[in-house]
XYZ file of C-alpha atoms in Angstrom:
485
model
C 28.985 18.816 -27.282
C 29.271 16.151 -29.980
C 26.079 14.615 -31.340
C 25.280 11.154 -29.986
C 24.605 8.435 -32.543
C 21.165 6.798 -32.664
C 21.451 3.007 -32.735
C 19.323 -0.108 -33.013
C 18.861 -2.460 -30.047
C 21.907 -4.391 -31.204
C 24.026 -1.221 -31.277
C 24.201 -0.633 -35.026
C 23.983 3.016 -36.134
C 20.661 4.132 -37.648
C 21.068 5.868 -40.992
C 17.513 7.278 -41.314
C 14.932 7.630 -38.557
C 12.542 9.731 -40.644
C 11.791 7.450 -43.616
C 11.073 3.726 -43.872
C 12.835 1.620 -46.520
C 10.613 1.091 -49.569
C 10.719 -0.638 -52.940
C 11.393 2.482 -54.945
C 10.460 6.060 -54.077
C 6.723 5.377 -53.964
C 6.694 1.633 -53.401
C 5.624 -0.542 -50.466
C 7.696 -0.893 -47.291
C 10.350 -3.614 -47.270
C 10.347 -6.401 -44.696
C 14.117 -6.048 -44.500
C 13.829 -2.646 -42.730
C 15.099 -3.998 -39.421
C 15.000 -0.619 -37.685
C 11.297 -0.082 -38.515
C 10.286 -3.623 -37.484
C 12.227 -3.432 -34.245
C 10.793 -0.013 -33.423
C 7.160 -1.048 -34.024
C 7.586 -4.380 -32.220
C 9.017 -2.639 -29.170
C 6.232 -0.055 -29.224
C 3.614 -2.834 -29.200
C 5.234 -4.237 -26.061
C 5.869 -1.020 -24.114
C 3.156 -1.683 -21.548
C 3.108 -4.333 -18.873
C -0.025 -5.440 -16.977
C -1.023 -2.710 -14.567
C -1.590 -3.501 -10.920
C -5.102 -4.793 -10.238
C -5.187 -2.492 -7.203
C -2.984 0.530 -6.476
C -2.427 1.001 -10.225
C -2.184 4.797 -10.115
C 0.917 5.798 -8.185
C 3.777 8.222 -7.586
C 7.139 7.648 -5.940
C 10.265 9.222 -4.505
C 13.581 8.309 -2.907
C 14.740 9.454 0.477
C 16.132 8.259 3.778
C 14.974 7.122 7.187
C 16.884 8.427 10.219
C 16.592 6.914 13.692
C 15.937 9.572 16.338
C 15.080 7.425 19.386
C 16.430 4.235 20.930
C 14.155 1.250 20.200
C 16.713 -1.516 20.750
C 14.693 -2.682 23.742
C 12.025 -3.810 21.290
C 13.836 -4.897 18.110
C 17.246 -6.103 16.993
C 16.723 -4.798 13.433
C 20.115 -3.397 12.500
C 18.814 -0.353 10.602
C 17.064 0.727 13.835
C 20.021 -0.073 16.074
C 21.429 3.386 16.829
C 20.273 6.983 16.981
C 21.445 8.905 13.913
C 21.545 5.834 11.664
C 20.301 6.578 8.138
C 18.879 4.082 5.635
C 18.057 4.792 1.992
C 14.367 4.400 1.131
C 11.946 4.404 -1.788
C 8.245 5.131 -1.327
C 5.269 4.612 -3.624
C 2.006 6.441 -2.957
C -1.121 5.298 -4.785
C -4.869 5.273 -5.064
C -6.550 1.870 -4.710
C -9.592 1.385 -6.922
C -8.975 3.242 -10.173
C -6.845 2.309 -13.168
C -3.451 3.667 -14.172
C -5.134 6.555 -15.994
C -7.318 7.568 -13.039
C -7.279 10.918 -11.283
C -5.353 11.593 -8.068
C -7.861 13.729 -6.126
C -10.571 11.105 -5.535
C -12.216 9.638 -2.439
C -10.195 6.480 -1.974
C -7.655 5.073 0.480
C -4.038 5.832 -0.416
C -1.262 3.276 -0.530
C 1.822 4.113 1.545
C 4.421 1.510 0.474
C 7.929 1.995 1.813
C 11.107 0.091 0.906
C 14.107 0.311 3.267
C 17.392 -0.640 1.571
C 19.012 -2.027 4.742
C 22.356 -3.794 5.053
C 20.481 -6.954 6.074
C 18.326 -6.927 2.943
C 15.322 -4.925 1.797
C 12.518 -4.385 4.291
C 9.126 -3.547 2.772
C 6.444 -1.881 4.883
C 3.303 -1.885 2.740
C 0.553 0.200 4.317
C -2.147 2.808 3.688
C -3.074 6.294 4.832
C -5.710 4.765 7.132
C -5.000 2.735 10.284
C -7.773 0.216 9.476
C -9.168 -1.670 6.472
C -12.569 -2.821 5.163
C -12.226 -6.569 5.799
C -10.357 -8.855 8.182
C -9.954 -12.061 6.142
C -8.068 -12.323 2.810
C -10.564 -14.795 1.350
C -12.905 -11.792 0.950
C -10.334 -9.545 -0.733
C -10.979 -10.424 -4.411
C -14.720 -9.973 -3.856
C -14.181 -6.655 -2.094
C -12.037 -5.309 -4.935
C -14.510 -6.549 -7.565
C -17.258 -4.603 -5.782
C -15.198 -1.396 -5.886
C -13.833 -1.668 -9.444
C -15.669 -1.168 -12.732
C -18.737 -3.350 -13.198
C -18.168 -5.943 -15.969
C -21.457 -4.977 -17.703
C -21.712 -1.200 -17.265
C -17.962 -0.546 -17.320
C -18.132 1.926 -14.444
C -17.988 1.909 -10.650
C -21.520 1.139 -9.437
C -22.923 2.429 -6.127
C -25.105 -0.700 -6.000
C -22.003 -2.910 -5.960
C -20.013 -0.752 -3.532
C -22.756 -0.441 -0.935
C -24.078 -3.979 -1.379
C -20.702 -5.405 -0.389
C -20.473 -3.062 2.599
C -24.062 -3.915 3.571
C -23.082 -7.566 3.818
C -19.711 -6.884 5.487
C -20.461 -5.100 8.783
C -16.763 -5.111 9.719
C -16.280 -2.438 7.009
C -18.221 0.187 9.017
C -15.109 1.592 10.735
C -13.164 2.054 7.488
C -16.243 3.441 5.692
C -16.445 6.087 8.430
C -12.786 6.957 7.818
C -13.181 7.007 4.038
C -16.307 9.161 4.042
C -14.890 11.577 6.602
C -12.725 14.635 6.053
C -9.533 12.627 5.459
C -11.059 10.602 2.619
C -9.504 12.877 -0.039
C -5.982 14.053 0.914
C -4.949 17.419 -0.520
C -1.639 15.839 -1.568
C 0.541 12.874 -0.736
C 2.660 15.210 1.409
C -0.300 16.172 3.584
C -1.500 12.770 4.769
C -0.399 10.327 7.444
C 0.749 6.782 6.718
C 0.124 3.593 8.672
C 1.407 0.043 8.594
C -2.278 -0.752 9.339
C -1.498 -4.374 10.223
C 0.029 -5.623 13.451
C 3.672 -6.724 13.084
C 6.131 -8.440 15.396
C 9.372 -7.007 16.691
C 11.946 -9.180 18.486
C 14.835 -7.796 20.556
C 18.331 -9.213 21.053
C 17.183 -11.135 24.133
C 14.511 -12.912 22.083
C 11.589 -11.033 23.659
C 8.673 -10.538 21.275
C 6.463 -7.470 20.925
C 3.582 -6.664 18.621
C 3.701 -3.222 17.003
C 1.669 -0.863 14.850
C 3.381 1.787 12.684
C 2.233 5.431 12.462
C 3.892 7.913 10.073
C 2.736 11.417 11.041
C 3.166 14.024 8.309
C 5.322 16.982 9.343
C 3.560 19.140 6.739
C 0.264 18.879 8.619
C -2.815 16.979 7.508
C -4.732 18.721 4.725
C -7.711 17.336 2.858
C -10.141 18.313 0.120
C -13.913 18.500 0.214
C -15.814 16.689 -2.531
C -16.340 19.999 -4.372
C -12.689 21.015 -4.043
C -11.602 17.590 -5.297
C -13.864 17.788 -8.342
C -12.402 21.198 -9.175
C -8.876 19.874 -8.702
C -9.477 16.891 -11.004
C -10.775 19.281 -13.660
C -7.643 21.415 -13.426
C -5.044 18.640 -13.139
C -5.931 14.952 -12.951
C -2.304 14.364 -11.909
C -2.465 16.856 -9.045
C -0.797 14.686 -6.385
C 1.964 13.585 -8.763
C 2.525 17.195 -9.798
C 2.664 18.381 -6.184
C 5.140 15.696 -5.057
C 7.404 16.148 -8.074
C 7.516 19.938 -7.875
C 7.971 20.068 -4.105
C 11.061 17.864 -4.220
C 12.444 19.671 -7.275
C 12.128 22.949 -5.325
C 13.998 21.416 -2.402
C 10.889 21.367 -0.204
C 11.512 17.828 1.007
C 8.437 16.267 2.634
C 8.951 14.351 5.858
C 7.103 12.162 8.318
C 7.821 11.216 11.930
C 7.521 7.495 12.627
C 5.904 6.352 15.855
C 5.028 2.847 16.968
C 2.559 1.404 19.411
C 4.082 -1.508 21.307
C 2.277 -4.422 22.956
C 4.235 -7.174 24.777
C 3.365 -10.430 23.031
C 2.056 -11.998 26.240
C -0.726 -9.366 26.458
C -2.267 -10.155 23.076
C -4.265 -13.246 24.064
C -6.230 -11.445 26.784
C -6.590 -8.022 25.157
C -10.215 -6.879 25.211
C -10.533 -7.156 21.421
C -8.524 -9.075 18.845
C -5.302 -7.050 18.425
C -4.695 -8.703 15.032
C -7.988 -7.497 13.540
C -7.078 -4.894 10.898
C -10.580 -3.350 11.101
C -9.671 -2.003 14.568
C -7.165 0.437 16.060
C -5.361 0.123 19.381
C -6.446 2.996 21.647
C -3.512 5.282 22.400
C -4.512 5.279 26.070
C -3.629 1.579 26.157
C -0.526 1.758 23.991
C 0.878 5.285 23.581
C 2.811 6.351 20.512
C 6.583 5.973 20.886
C 8.800 7.921 18.514
C 11.274 6.014 16.340
C 12.623 8.329 13.647
C 11.877 10.426 10.614
C 11.359 9.725 6.934
C 12.554 12.371 4.451
C 11.953 12.334 0.677
C 14.630 14.221 -1.246
C 14.964 12.783 -4.769
C 12.550 12.211 -7.630
C 12.856 9.131 -9.841
C 14.610 9.660 -13.176
C 12.088 7.475 -14.997
C 8.537 6.898 -13.735
C 8.085 3.594 -15.560
C 11.395 2.081 -14.483
C 11.230 3.192 -10.873
C 7.561 3.725 -9.949
C 5.647 1.380 -12.237
C 8.241 -1.399 -11.846
C 8.652 -0.906 -8.096
C 7.621 -4.131 -6.380
C 6.749 -4.425 -2.695
C 5.973 -7.448 -0.572
C 5.112 -7.418 3.139
C 6.982 -10.743 3.259
C 10.301 -8.908 2.843
C 11.394 -8.828 6.488
C 14.798 -8.359 8.124
C 16.140 -9.869 11.369
C 14.178 -8.483 14.302
C 10.936 -7.880 12.361
C 8.309 -10.448 11.390
C 4.601 -11.103 10.870
C 1.755 -11.434 13.334
C -1.322 -13.712 13.157
C -3.221 -10.871 11.415
C -5.160 -12.868 8.789
C -5.177 -10.071 6.200
C -1.428 -9.661 6.601
C -0.931 -13.416 6.255
C -2.801 -13.370 2.937
C -0.745 -10.435 1.671
C 2.505 -12.240 2.455
C 1.759 -14.436 -0.574
C -0.405 -12.269 -2.796
C 1.816 -9.191 -3.110
C 4.973 -10.967 -4.216
C 2.965 -13.213 -6.527
C 1.335 -10.208 -8.204
C 4.795 -8.895 -9.080
C 5.929 -12.285 -10.396
C 2.969 -12.083 -12.781
C 3.477 -8.436 -13.755
C 7.256 -8.217 -13.907
C 8.555 -11.794 -13.975
C 10.391 -14.062 -11.592
C 13.498 -11.840 -11.656
C 11.733 -8.577 -10.763
C 13.874 -8.347 -7.622
C 16.909 -7.772 -9.873
C 15.481 -4.541 -11.312
C 17.436 -1.545 -9.951
C 14.549 -0.082 -7.927
C 13.889 -3.445 -6.262
C 17.423 -4.786 -5.874
C 19.094 -4.533 -2.442
C 21.579 -1.659 -2.285
C 23.283 -2.164 1.055
C 23.179 -5.960 1.140
C 24.649 -8.667 -1.102
C 22.239 -11.172 -2.656
C 23.738 -14.663 -2.566
C 21.462 -17.635 -3.185
C 20.781 -20.462 -5.619
C 18.027 -18.833 -7.660
C 18.994 -19.054 -11.321
C 17.823 -18.315 -14.830
C 14.288 -17.296 -15.837
C 13.112 -14.361 -17.924
C 15.347 -11.266 -17.700
C 17.880 -12.872 -15.352
C 20.918 -10.645 -14.770
C 22.504 -12.493 -11.845
C 24.253 -15.782 -12.614
C 27.193 -16.180 -10.247
C 30.684 -17.226 -11.295
C 31.475 -20.370 -13.241
C 32.686 -22.056 -10.051
C 29.359 -21.510 -8.259
C 27.020 -24.454 -7.826
C 23.259 -24.042 -8.173
C 22.210 -26.426 -5.423
C 22.436 -26.673 -1.650
C 23.837 -28.240 0.465
C 27.148 -28.471 -1.362
C 30.843 -28.941 -0.617
C 32.034 -25.901 -2.563
C 31.707 -23.092 0.013
C 28.388 -21.906 -1.358
C 26.071 -19.734 0.755
C 24.593 -21.564 3.747
C 21.740 -20.965 6.165
C 22.326 -19.075 9.413
C 19.951 -21.029 11.639
C 18.841 -17.724 13.210
C 15.144 -16.942 12.740
C 14.248 -13.395 11.707
C 11.548 -13.138 14.380
C 10.166 -15.104 17.305
C 7.951 -18.129 16.588
C 4.183 -17.741 16.871
C 2.373 -20.278 19.085
C -0.362 -22.270 17.334
C -2.858 -24.816 18.639
C -6.189 -26.408 17.747
C -7.689 -28.156 14.748
C -7.217 -27.187 11.110
C -10.277 -25.777 9.380
C -11.965 -22.549 8.303
C -12.327 -20.786 11.649
C -13.553 -17.361 12.590
C -11.051 -15.521 14.757
C -11.454 -16.368 18.462
C -13.662 -13.836 20.193
C -12.206 -11.418 22.723
C -14.340 -9.761 25.364
C -14.915 -6.535 23.402
C -14.816 -7.741 19.794
C -17.397 -5.723 17.886
C -17.732 -4.441 14.309
C -19.338 -1.113 15.238
C -17.964 0.271 18.511
C -14.801 1.847 17.062
C -16.734 3.362 14.157
C -18.973 5.005 16.764
C -15.940 6.175 18.740
C -14.524 7.765 15.601
C -17.847 9.500 14.884
C -18.078 10.845 18.449
C -14.557 12.298 18.158
C -15.589 14.434 15.182
C -16.581 18.080 15.412
C -20.096 19.155 14.404
C -18.848 20.312 10.983
C -16.944 17.066 10.427
C -20.088 15.087 11.235
C -22.091 17.187 8.769
C -19.634 16.441 5.962
C -19.397 12.740 6.858
C -23.190 12.339 6.758
C -23.412 14.246 3.458
C -20.681 12.101 1.866
C -22.303 8.821 2.930
C -25.803 9.909 1.946
C -24.568 11.115 -1.442
C -23.390 7.615 -2.318
C -25.938 5.491 -0.466
C -28.908 7.399 -1.909
C -27.866 6.245 -5.403
C -28.362 2.575 -4.491
C -31.420 1.110 -6.226
C -32.303 -1.663 -3.733
C -34.090 -0.696 -0.518
C -32.821 -3.757 1.376
C -29.189 -2.815 0.688
C -29.841 0.709 1.948
C -31.517 -0.645 5.096
C -28.612 -3.009 5.851
C -26.124 -0.151 5.621
C -28.270 2.125 7.745
C -28.415 -0.587 10.409
C -24.599 -0.531 10.584
C -24.522 3.217 11.218
C -27.301 2.927 13.821
C -25.284 0.193 15.567
C -22.184 2.406 15.599
C -23.965 5.404 17.118
C -27.658 6.272 17.406
C -27.170 9.867 16.255
C -24.891 8.725 13.418
C -27.515 6.306 12.120
C -30.402 8.738 12.536
C -28.674 11.521 10.638
C -27.546 9.294 7.762
C -31.029 7.802 7.478
C -32.658 11.241 7.336
C -30.153 12.523 4.783
C -30.596 9.491 2.522
C -34.382 9.796 2.695
C -34.243 13.489 1.802
C -32.026 12.850 -1.245
C -34.199 9.989 -2.490
C -37.352 12.083 -2.190
C -35.918 14.914 -4.283
């Protein structure tokens, strides 16, 4: 094999990559050493702003295969026939820590999936939990600030974490999930994924349905205890990345089965609790899981920066037959996710290979900007409407319209008969085995006992008492015992 020639960014061959140009053998470096200046300047600019949340992540390519007929619920083309396969890219992540954080920590996991469909990219941006801590996006920056490093101490503070939860009773359900056995997945392969939000599907007849997505791992759910996680972090802070990479390299391709819960749109208004509240699940007895297909991961990225760090997801990337619901947290994410990537990667981030459509042609009037690679031909106009056969609108909405009524203003969501911040957290607690309850109580007490303010502790204890009397009693006793030690 012949030796490849090292070049500068402009393509000129590099004569010496070991020694800088100097004024004489022992003299100072010369400003004319273009290779040195270019190399140092590029090195200074190697990093881009990391994600504020979900900074630490891993990814893989694969495919989604339809196994069951769902055309009665959606006209999405990639779901239109059994056996149909669509290329995918997935990014798993932790939420609160920075890019250099460890994988095996107690934290929700991002489960962001990009379908490269022939009608454009569809992004399903979820988590490994079916619920979330808050129900309104106006609280999201405050929530994240409470979970991230304190601006004075430079570390995550139990006072901040539990103070926010104390004043946000709707978080009780997700706190119960997070502090339970599934709070630290053993690997990305051994956890479930959820769309978490409620979405809308529309069929060919124009009938609308609300759906929730459930990806059930075919490897089985496996989790780590707090002690096992601490040991794992000590051995390999990149444990989940290592596991995913090596599994796929060995040909052990992880897979998930996708199910959906389906609710006819007409039922939503009178459902016993708000079906668009992301702090709640839909009971399976009301809306059973219906199988859709399977997700298989079979290829690792060639370059983690180019394909994982630069991967950009937005829940606003829908395809015909799929759309949003009135879920307020989802509505906020429709703007915030895409805007975060415009800040991090630039206005043309959708032209990067990992983000660009693969089975659909992009044809619009977006032009120019930093790192633009798509310009069109010299005959193309950059405005619309025009008389030059440029791309035109279809007039066909992606999803059914959502009915709205009432006065503008900052409203709380309308109350349904069984809306409650604590009932489902109690239901989850009562589903747990005795051992699971023991570990849940120990995990909560371990964090809550570190809080320095008694009133914050009391507010949190009241939430657990409201969820279940035994739950509250046991947490209260465990916190008291730890604080007396």
